Coordinates of C-alpha atoms and ligand atoms in Angstrom, one line a residue:
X1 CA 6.8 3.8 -19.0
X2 CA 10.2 4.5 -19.3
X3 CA 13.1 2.4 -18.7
X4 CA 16.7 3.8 -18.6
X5 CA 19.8 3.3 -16.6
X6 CA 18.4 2.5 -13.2
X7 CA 16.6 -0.1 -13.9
X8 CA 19.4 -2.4 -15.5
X9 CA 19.4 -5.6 -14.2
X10 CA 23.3 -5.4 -13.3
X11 CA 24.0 -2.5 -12.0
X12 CA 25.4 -2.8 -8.4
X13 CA 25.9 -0.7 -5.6
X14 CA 28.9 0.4 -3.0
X15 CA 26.7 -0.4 -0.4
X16 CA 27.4 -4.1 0.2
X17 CA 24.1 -5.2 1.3
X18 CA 22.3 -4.1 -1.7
X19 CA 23.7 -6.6 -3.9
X20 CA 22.7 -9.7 -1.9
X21 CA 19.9 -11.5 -3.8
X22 CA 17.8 -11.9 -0.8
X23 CA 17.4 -7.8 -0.6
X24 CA 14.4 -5.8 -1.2
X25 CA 16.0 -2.8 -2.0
X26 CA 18.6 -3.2 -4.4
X27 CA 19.5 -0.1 -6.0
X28 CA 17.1 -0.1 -8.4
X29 CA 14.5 0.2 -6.3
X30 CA 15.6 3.1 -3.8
X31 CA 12.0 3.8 -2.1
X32 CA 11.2 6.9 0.3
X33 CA 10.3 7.1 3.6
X34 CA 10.6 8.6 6.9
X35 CA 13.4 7.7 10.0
X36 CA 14.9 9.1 13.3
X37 CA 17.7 6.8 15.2
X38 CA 15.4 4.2 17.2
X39 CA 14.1 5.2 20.5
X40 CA 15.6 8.8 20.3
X41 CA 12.9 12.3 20.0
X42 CA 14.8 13.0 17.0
X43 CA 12.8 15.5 14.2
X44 CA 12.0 12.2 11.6
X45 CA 14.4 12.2 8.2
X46 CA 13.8 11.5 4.8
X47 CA 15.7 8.9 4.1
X48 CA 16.3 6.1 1.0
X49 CA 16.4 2.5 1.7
X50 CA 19.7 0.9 0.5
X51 CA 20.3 -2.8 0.9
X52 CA 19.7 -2.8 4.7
X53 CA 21.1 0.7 5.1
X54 CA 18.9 4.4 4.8
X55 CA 21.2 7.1 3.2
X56 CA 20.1 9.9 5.3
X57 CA 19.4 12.7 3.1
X58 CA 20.0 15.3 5.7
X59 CA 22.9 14.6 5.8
X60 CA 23.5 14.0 1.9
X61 CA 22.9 17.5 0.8
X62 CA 25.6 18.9 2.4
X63 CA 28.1 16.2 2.9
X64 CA 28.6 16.3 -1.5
X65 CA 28.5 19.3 -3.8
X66 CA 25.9 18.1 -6.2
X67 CA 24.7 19.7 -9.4
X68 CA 22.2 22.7 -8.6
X69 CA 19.4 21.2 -10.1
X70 CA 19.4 18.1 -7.7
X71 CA 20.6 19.9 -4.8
X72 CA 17.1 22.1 -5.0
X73 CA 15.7 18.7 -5.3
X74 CA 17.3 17.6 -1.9
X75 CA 16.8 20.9 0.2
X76 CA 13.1 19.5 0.8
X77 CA 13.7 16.4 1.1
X78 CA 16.7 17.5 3.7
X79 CA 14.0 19.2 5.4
X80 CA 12.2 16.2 6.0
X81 CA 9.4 17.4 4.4
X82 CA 8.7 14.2 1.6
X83 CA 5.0 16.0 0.6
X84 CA 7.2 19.0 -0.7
X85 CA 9.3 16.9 -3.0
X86 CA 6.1 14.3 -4.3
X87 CA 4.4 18.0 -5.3
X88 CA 7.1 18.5 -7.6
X89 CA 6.1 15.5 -10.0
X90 CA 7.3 12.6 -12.2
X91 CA 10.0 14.9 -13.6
X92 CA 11.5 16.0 -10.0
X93 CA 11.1 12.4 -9.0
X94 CA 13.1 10.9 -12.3
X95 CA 16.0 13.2 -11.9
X96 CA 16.8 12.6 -8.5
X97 CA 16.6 8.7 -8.9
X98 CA 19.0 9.0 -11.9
X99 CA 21.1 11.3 -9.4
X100 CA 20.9 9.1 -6.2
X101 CA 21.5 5.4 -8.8
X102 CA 24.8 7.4 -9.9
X103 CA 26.1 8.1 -6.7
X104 CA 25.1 4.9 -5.0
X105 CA 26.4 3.1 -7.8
X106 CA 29.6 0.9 -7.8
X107 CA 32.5 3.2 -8.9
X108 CA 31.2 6.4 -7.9
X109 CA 33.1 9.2 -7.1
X110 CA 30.3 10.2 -3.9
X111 CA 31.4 6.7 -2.3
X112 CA 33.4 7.8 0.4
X113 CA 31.5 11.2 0.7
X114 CA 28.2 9.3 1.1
X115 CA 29.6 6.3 3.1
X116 CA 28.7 8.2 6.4
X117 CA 25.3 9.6 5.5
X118 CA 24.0 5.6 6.0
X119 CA 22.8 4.4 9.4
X120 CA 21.6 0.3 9.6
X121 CA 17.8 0.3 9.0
X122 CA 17.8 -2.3 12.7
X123 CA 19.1 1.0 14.3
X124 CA 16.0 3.4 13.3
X125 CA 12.4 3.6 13.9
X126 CA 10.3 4.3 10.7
X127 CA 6.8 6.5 10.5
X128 CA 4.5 7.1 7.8
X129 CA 6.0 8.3 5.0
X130 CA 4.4 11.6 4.6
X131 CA 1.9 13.7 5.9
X132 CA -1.5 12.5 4.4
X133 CA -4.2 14.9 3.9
X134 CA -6.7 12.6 2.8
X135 CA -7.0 8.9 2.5
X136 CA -9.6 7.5 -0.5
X137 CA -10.7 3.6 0.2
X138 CA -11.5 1.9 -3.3
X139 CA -12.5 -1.6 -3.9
X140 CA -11.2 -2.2 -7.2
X141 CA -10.6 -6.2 -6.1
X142 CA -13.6 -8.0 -8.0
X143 CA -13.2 -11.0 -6.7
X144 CA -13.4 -10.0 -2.8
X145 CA -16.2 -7.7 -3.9
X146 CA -17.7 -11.0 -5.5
X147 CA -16.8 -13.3 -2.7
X148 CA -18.2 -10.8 -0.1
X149 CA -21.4 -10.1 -2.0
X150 CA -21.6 -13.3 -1.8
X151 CA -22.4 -13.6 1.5
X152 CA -25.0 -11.1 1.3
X153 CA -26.9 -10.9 -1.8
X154 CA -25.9 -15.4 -2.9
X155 CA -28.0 -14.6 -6.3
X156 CA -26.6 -10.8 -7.0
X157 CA -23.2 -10.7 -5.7
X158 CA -21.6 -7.7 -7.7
X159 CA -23.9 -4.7 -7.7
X160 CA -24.8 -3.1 -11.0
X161 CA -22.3 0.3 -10.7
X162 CA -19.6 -2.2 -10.3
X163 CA -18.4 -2.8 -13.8
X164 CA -19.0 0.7 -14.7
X165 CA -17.9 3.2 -11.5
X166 CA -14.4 2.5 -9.4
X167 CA -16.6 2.3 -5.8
X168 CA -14.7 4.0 -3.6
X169 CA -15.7 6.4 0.0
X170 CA -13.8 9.2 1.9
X171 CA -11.6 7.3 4.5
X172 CA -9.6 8.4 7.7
X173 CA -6.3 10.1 7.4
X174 CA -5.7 10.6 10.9
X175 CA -5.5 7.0 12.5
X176 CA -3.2 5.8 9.5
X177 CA 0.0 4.1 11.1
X178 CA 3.1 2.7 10.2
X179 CA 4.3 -0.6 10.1
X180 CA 4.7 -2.0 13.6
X181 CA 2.1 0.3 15.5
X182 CA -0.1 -2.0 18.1
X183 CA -3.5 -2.1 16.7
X184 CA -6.2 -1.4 19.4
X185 CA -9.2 -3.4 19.3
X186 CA -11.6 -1.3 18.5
X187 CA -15.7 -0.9 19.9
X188 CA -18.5 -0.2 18.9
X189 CA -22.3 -1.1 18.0
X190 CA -23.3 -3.9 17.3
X191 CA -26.8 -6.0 16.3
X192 CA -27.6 -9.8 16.1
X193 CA -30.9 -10.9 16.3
X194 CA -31.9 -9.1 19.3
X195 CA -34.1 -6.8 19.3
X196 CA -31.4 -3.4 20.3
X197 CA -28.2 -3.6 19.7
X198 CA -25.0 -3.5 22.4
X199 CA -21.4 -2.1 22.2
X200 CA -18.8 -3.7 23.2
X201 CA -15.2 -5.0 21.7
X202 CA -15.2 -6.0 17.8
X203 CA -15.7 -9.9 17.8
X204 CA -15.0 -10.0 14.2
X205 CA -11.7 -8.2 13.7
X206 CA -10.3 -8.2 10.2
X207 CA -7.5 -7.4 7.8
X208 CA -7.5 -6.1 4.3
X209 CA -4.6 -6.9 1.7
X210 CA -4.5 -3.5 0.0
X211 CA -2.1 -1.6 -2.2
X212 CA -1.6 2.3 -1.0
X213 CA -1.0 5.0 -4.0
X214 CA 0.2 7.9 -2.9
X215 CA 0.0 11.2 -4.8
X216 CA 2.4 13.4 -5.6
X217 CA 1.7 16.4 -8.1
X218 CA -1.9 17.3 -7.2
X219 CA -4.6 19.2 -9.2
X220 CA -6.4 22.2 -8.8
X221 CA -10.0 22.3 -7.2
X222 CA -12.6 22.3 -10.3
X223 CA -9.8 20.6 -12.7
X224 CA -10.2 17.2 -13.6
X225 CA -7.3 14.9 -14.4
X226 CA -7.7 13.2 -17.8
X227 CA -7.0 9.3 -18.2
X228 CA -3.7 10.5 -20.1
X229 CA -2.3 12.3 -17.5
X230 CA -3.6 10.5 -14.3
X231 CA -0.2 8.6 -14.0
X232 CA 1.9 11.7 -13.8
X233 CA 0.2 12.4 -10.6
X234 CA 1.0 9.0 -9.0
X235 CA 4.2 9.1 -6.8
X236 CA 4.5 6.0 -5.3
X237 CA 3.0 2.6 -4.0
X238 CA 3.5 1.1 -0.4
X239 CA 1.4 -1.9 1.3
X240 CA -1.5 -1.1 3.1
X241 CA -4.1 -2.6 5.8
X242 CA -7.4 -1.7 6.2
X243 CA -8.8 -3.1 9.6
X244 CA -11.9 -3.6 9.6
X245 CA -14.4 -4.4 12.6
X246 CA -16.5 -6.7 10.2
X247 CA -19.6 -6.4 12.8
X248 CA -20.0 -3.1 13.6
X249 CA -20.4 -2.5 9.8
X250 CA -23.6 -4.2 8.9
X251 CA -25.3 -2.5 11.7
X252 CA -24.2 1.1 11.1
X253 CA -22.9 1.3 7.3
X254 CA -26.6 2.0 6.1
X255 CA -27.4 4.7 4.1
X256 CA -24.0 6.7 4.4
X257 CA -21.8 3.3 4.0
X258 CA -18.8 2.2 6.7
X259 CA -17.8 4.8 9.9
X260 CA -16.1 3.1 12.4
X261 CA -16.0 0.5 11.2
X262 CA -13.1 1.3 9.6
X263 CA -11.9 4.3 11.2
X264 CA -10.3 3.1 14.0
X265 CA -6.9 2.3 11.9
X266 CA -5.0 1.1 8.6
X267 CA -1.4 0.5 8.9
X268 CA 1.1 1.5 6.0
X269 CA 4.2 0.0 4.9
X270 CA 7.3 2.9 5.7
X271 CA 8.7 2.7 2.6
X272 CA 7.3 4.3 -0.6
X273 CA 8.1 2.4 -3.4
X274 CA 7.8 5.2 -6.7
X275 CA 6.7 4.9 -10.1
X276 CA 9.7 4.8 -11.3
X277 CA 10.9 1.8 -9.7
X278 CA 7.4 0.2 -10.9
X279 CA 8.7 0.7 -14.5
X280 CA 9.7 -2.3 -15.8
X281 CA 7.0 -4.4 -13.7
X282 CA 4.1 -3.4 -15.1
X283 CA 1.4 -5.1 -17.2
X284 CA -1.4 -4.9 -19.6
X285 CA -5.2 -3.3 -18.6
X286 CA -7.8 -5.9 -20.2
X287 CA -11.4 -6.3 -19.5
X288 CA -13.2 -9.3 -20.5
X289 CA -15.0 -9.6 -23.5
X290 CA -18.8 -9.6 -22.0
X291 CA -18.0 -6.8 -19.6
X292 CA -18.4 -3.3 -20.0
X293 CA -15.5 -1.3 -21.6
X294 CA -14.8 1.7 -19.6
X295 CA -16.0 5.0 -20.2
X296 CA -13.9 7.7 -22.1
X297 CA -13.3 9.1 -19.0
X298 CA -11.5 5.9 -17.8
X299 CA -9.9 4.6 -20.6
X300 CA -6.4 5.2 -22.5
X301 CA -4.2 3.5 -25.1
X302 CA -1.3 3.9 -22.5
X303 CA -4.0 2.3 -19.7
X304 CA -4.7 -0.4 -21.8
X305 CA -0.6 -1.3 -22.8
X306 CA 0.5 -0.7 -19.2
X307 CA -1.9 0.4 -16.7
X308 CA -2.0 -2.6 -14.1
X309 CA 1.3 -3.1 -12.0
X310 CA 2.7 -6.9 -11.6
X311 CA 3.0 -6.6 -7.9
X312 CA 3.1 -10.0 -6.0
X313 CA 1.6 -9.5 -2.4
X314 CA 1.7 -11.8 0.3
X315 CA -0.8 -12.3 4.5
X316 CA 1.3 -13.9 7.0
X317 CA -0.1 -14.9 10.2
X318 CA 1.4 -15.1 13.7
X319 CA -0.1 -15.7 16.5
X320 CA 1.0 -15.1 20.3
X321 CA 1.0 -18.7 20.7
X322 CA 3.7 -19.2 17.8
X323 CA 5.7 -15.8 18.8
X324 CA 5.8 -17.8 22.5
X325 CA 7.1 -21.1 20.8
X326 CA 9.2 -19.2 18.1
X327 CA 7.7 -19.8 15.1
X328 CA 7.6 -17.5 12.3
X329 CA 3.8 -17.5 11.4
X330 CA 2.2 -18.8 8.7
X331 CA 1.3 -17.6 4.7
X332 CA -2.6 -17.2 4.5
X333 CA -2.3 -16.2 0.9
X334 CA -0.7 -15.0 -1.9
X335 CA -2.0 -12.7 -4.8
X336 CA -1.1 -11.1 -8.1
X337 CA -2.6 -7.0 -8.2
X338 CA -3.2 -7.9 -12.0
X339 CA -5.6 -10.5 -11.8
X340 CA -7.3 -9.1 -8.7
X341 CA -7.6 -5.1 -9.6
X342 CA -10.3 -4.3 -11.6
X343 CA -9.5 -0.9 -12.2
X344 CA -5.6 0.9 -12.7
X345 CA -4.6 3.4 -10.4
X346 CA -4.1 5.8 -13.3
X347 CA -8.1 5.1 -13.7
X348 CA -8.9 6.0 -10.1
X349 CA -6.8 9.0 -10.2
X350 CA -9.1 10.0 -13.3
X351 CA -12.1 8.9 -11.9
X352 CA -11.8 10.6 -8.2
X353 CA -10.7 13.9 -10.2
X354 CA -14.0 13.8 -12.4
X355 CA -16.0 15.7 -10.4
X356 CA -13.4 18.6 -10.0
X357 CA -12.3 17.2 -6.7
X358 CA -8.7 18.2 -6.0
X359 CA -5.8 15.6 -4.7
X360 CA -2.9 16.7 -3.0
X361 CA 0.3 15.6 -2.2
X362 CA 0.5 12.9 0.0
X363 CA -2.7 11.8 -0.3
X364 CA -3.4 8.4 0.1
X365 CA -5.5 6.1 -2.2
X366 CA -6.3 2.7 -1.0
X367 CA -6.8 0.1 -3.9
X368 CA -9.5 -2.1 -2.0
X369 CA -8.6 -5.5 -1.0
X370 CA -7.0 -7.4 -3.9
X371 CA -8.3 -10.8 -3.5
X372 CA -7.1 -13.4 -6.6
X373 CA -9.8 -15.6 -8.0
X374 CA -9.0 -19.0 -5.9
X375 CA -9.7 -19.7 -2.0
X376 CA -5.4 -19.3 -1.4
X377 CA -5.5 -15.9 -2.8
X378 CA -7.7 -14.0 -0.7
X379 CA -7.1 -10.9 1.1
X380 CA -9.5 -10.8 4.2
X381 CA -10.6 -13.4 7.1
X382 CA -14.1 -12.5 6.3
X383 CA -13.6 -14.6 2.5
X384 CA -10.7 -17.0 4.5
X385 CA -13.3 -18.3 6.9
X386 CA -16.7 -17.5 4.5
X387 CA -17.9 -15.0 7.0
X388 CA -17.1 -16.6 9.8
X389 CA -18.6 -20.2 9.3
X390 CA -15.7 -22.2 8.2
X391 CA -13.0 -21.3 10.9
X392 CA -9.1 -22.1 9.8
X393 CA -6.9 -24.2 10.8
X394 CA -3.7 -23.3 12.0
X395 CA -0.5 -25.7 11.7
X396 CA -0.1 -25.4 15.0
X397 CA -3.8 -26.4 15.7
X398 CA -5.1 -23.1 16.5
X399 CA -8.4 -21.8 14.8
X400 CA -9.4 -18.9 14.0
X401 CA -12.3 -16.7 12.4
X402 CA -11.6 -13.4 12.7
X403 CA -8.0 -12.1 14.4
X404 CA -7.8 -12.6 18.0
X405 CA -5.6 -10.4 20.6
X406 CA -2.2 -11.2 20.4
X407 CA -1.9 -11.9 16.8
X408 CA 0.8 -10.1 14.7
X409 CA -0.6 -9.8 10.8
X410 CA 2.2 -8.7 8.2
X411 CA 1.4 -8.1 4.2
X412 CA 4.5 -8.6 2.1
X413 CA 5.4 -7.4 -1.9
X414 CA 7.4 -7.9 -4.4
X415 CA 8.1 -7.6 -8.1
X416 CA 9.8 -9.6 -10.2
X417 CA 10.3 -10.2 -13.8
X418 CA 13.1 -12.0 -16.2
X419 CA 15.5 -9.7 -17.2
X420 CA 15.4 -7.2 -14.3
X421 CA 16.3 -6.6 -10.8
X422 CA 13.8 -8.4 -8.2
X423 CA 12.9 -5.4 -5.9
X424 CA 10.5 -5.9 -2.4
X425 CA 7.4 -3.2 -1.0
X426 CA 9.0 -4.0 2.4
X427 CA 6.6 -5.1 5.1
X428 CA 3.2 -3.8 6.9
X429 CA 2.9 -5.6 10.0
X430 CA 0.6 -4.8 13.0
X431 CA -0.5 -6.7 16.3
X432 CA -3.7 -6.8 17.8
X433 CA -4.0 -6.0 21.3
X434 CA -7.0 -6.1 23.8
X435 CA -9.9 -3.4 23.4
X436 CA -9.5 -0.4 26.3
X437 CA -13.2 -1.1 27.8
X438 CA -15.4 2.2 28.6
Ligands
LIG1 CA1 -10.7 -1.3 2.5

């Protein structure tokens, strides 16, 4: 974990905005994603948040002469291909920060160069931020695991393989969206105590809390990645969703485990937040004393000093009812991704690679729903409501059990720690709307 020049807590940038204190993007956080002007049929842009600015780096590349080793960093990245850049690694990815903190800092010679390569962030539309292969669902948050075993098994909530394998299963790449994408109710089967099932619109409609990792060097088919190397393959973190129909599940998820269930969508925040950024909010990998250690495979001196990430992550509920009245919405919960991950992302890198599986760039690993250990902290309806049997309360008198049509769900993140800059994941928001019936 290395911590150099761009992370120092005063450094300040030309671009107004990005010294406020309110900002998620101060300059030492400068995350990736992808942009085109709002409402146009532009080609989408790579593009660097700023305060509330992008710096367009299209436009970048040509509009200063930079050194030739950062200006080969740029051409694919002023291609607005972000998968090409993420293949080139931690090393690519540390240079150009150092590059992009210098010119964007305060006193730099690029200033008036630069200035016009920014557009407002309110005047562009976002995507996802790269092309993603493949998309990995883990469920590294032990206490939802528990809490949700719970519900099934009262006596044996955590299976046996959990304290030993990261559970994770093959996920759906295509239907990922960005922040701000309606989400379709989806249908399917489902079975209650009737003899044959029906289909119809998903009555239990949830959200997961979840932390995406994208890659960015990948690995060869047949090569595994070892534990000391896993992190090098990590490019970035954004805030994830995972719906999930929590009814058509039970009926169809046995023996192959959840389909569509969860295939219908998960909504990503835009704005890839790198490793680098992560540097100087990162925290120890412990396990408790009477649980297993992990296996060789899984486990690392730098793992154990640094592996978890001190990422503060935040539900927010709105429902049509408050957007018609103009109220903001309302906090469900608030979590640390320390105390609810059991497992690192370096360790699920290692342990999806085991088998000789390859990941490429921009793939997308979802960290499972990271639930803290106390009722306020948890990631899902399904534990907010105990499955369904103790409906909430809204301030505004509403109830709910599962997320109705109409309601807007947004996750929030931050990081912050004494002695460094405060820097924000951005938002993943999405709004239900009504199933399209057969
Ligand atoms: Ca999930």
């Amino acid at each position: 974990m290395t911590l150099d020049s761009t992370h120092q807590a005063d450094l300040r940038s030309w671009v107004v905005s990005a010294n406020t204190s309110e900002t998620e993007f101060p300059i030492q956080n400068l995350p990736f994603g992808r942009f085109r002007p709002a409402g146009s049929m532009a080609p989408w842009r790579v593009g660097v948040a700023i305060g509330d600015q992008v710096l367009d780096l299209h436009q970048a590349l040509s509009a200063v002469v930079w050194p030739a080793d950062i200006a080969s960093l740029l051409q694919p990245l002023a291609a607005g291909n972000l998968n090409a850049f993420m293949a080139l690694g931690r090393g690519a990815s540390r240079t150009l920060r150092a590059a992009l903190s210098k010119a964007l800092s305060q006193g730099s010679a690029q200033e008036t160069a630069l200035a016009p390569c920014l557009l407002p962030q309110t005047a562009t539309e976002m995507t996802v931020p790269c092309a993603i292969g493949d998309y990995t669902d883990f469920y590294t948050g032990i206490h939802h695991a528990t809490t949700v075993g719970k519900l099934f098994r009262p006596d044996n909530p955590l299976l046996p393989n959990y304290k030993w394998v990261p559970i994770g299963y093959h996920g759906r790449a295509s239907s990922i969206v960005a922040s701000g994408h309606p989400i379709r109710r989806p249908q399917g089967q489902t079975k209650g105590s009737a003899d044959t099932p029906t289909v119809g619109p998903s009555q239990r409609l949830d959200y997961e809390l979840e932390l995406a990792f994208f890659i960015g060097a990948g690995n060869p088919l047949g090569e595994p990645v070892p534990m000391a190397q896993a992190e090098e393959h990590l490019f970035g973190v954004a805030l994830f969703n995972d719906w999930s129909a929590r009814d058509i599940q039970p009926w169809e998820y046995q023996p192959l485990g959840p389909f569509l269930a969860k295939n219908f969508a998960s909504t990503v925040s835009p704005w890839v937040v790198t490793m680098e950024a992560l540097a100087p909010f990162r925290s120890a990998f412990t396990r408790p004393a009477d649980d297993p250690q992990p296996l060789p495979y899984l486990d690392s001196p730098a793992n154990r000093a640094s592996g978890q990430l001190d990422i503060t992550l935040q539900v927010w509920l709105q429902t049509a009812a408050m957007q018609a009245a103009g109220e903001p919405g309302v906090c469900l919960s608030t979590s640390l991704v320390r105390d609810a991950a059991y497992w690192t992302a370096g360790q699920l890198v290692a342990h999806h690679t085991i088998s000789g599986c390859n990941l490429q760039p921009g793939d997308l690993l979802g960290s499972g729903t990271l639930s803290g250990p106390l009722p306020t902290q948890t990631g899902s309806m399904l534990e907010l409501s105990m499955g369904g049997k103790q409906p909430l309360t809204l301030p505004n008198g509403e109830t709910r059990s599962f997320l109705a049509d109409g309601d807007t769900l947004t996750l929030r993140g931050w990081c912050e720690r004494p002695g460094f800059r405060r820097i924000g994941l951005g938002t993943c928001a999405g709004t239900v709307v009504p199933a399209r019936l057969l």
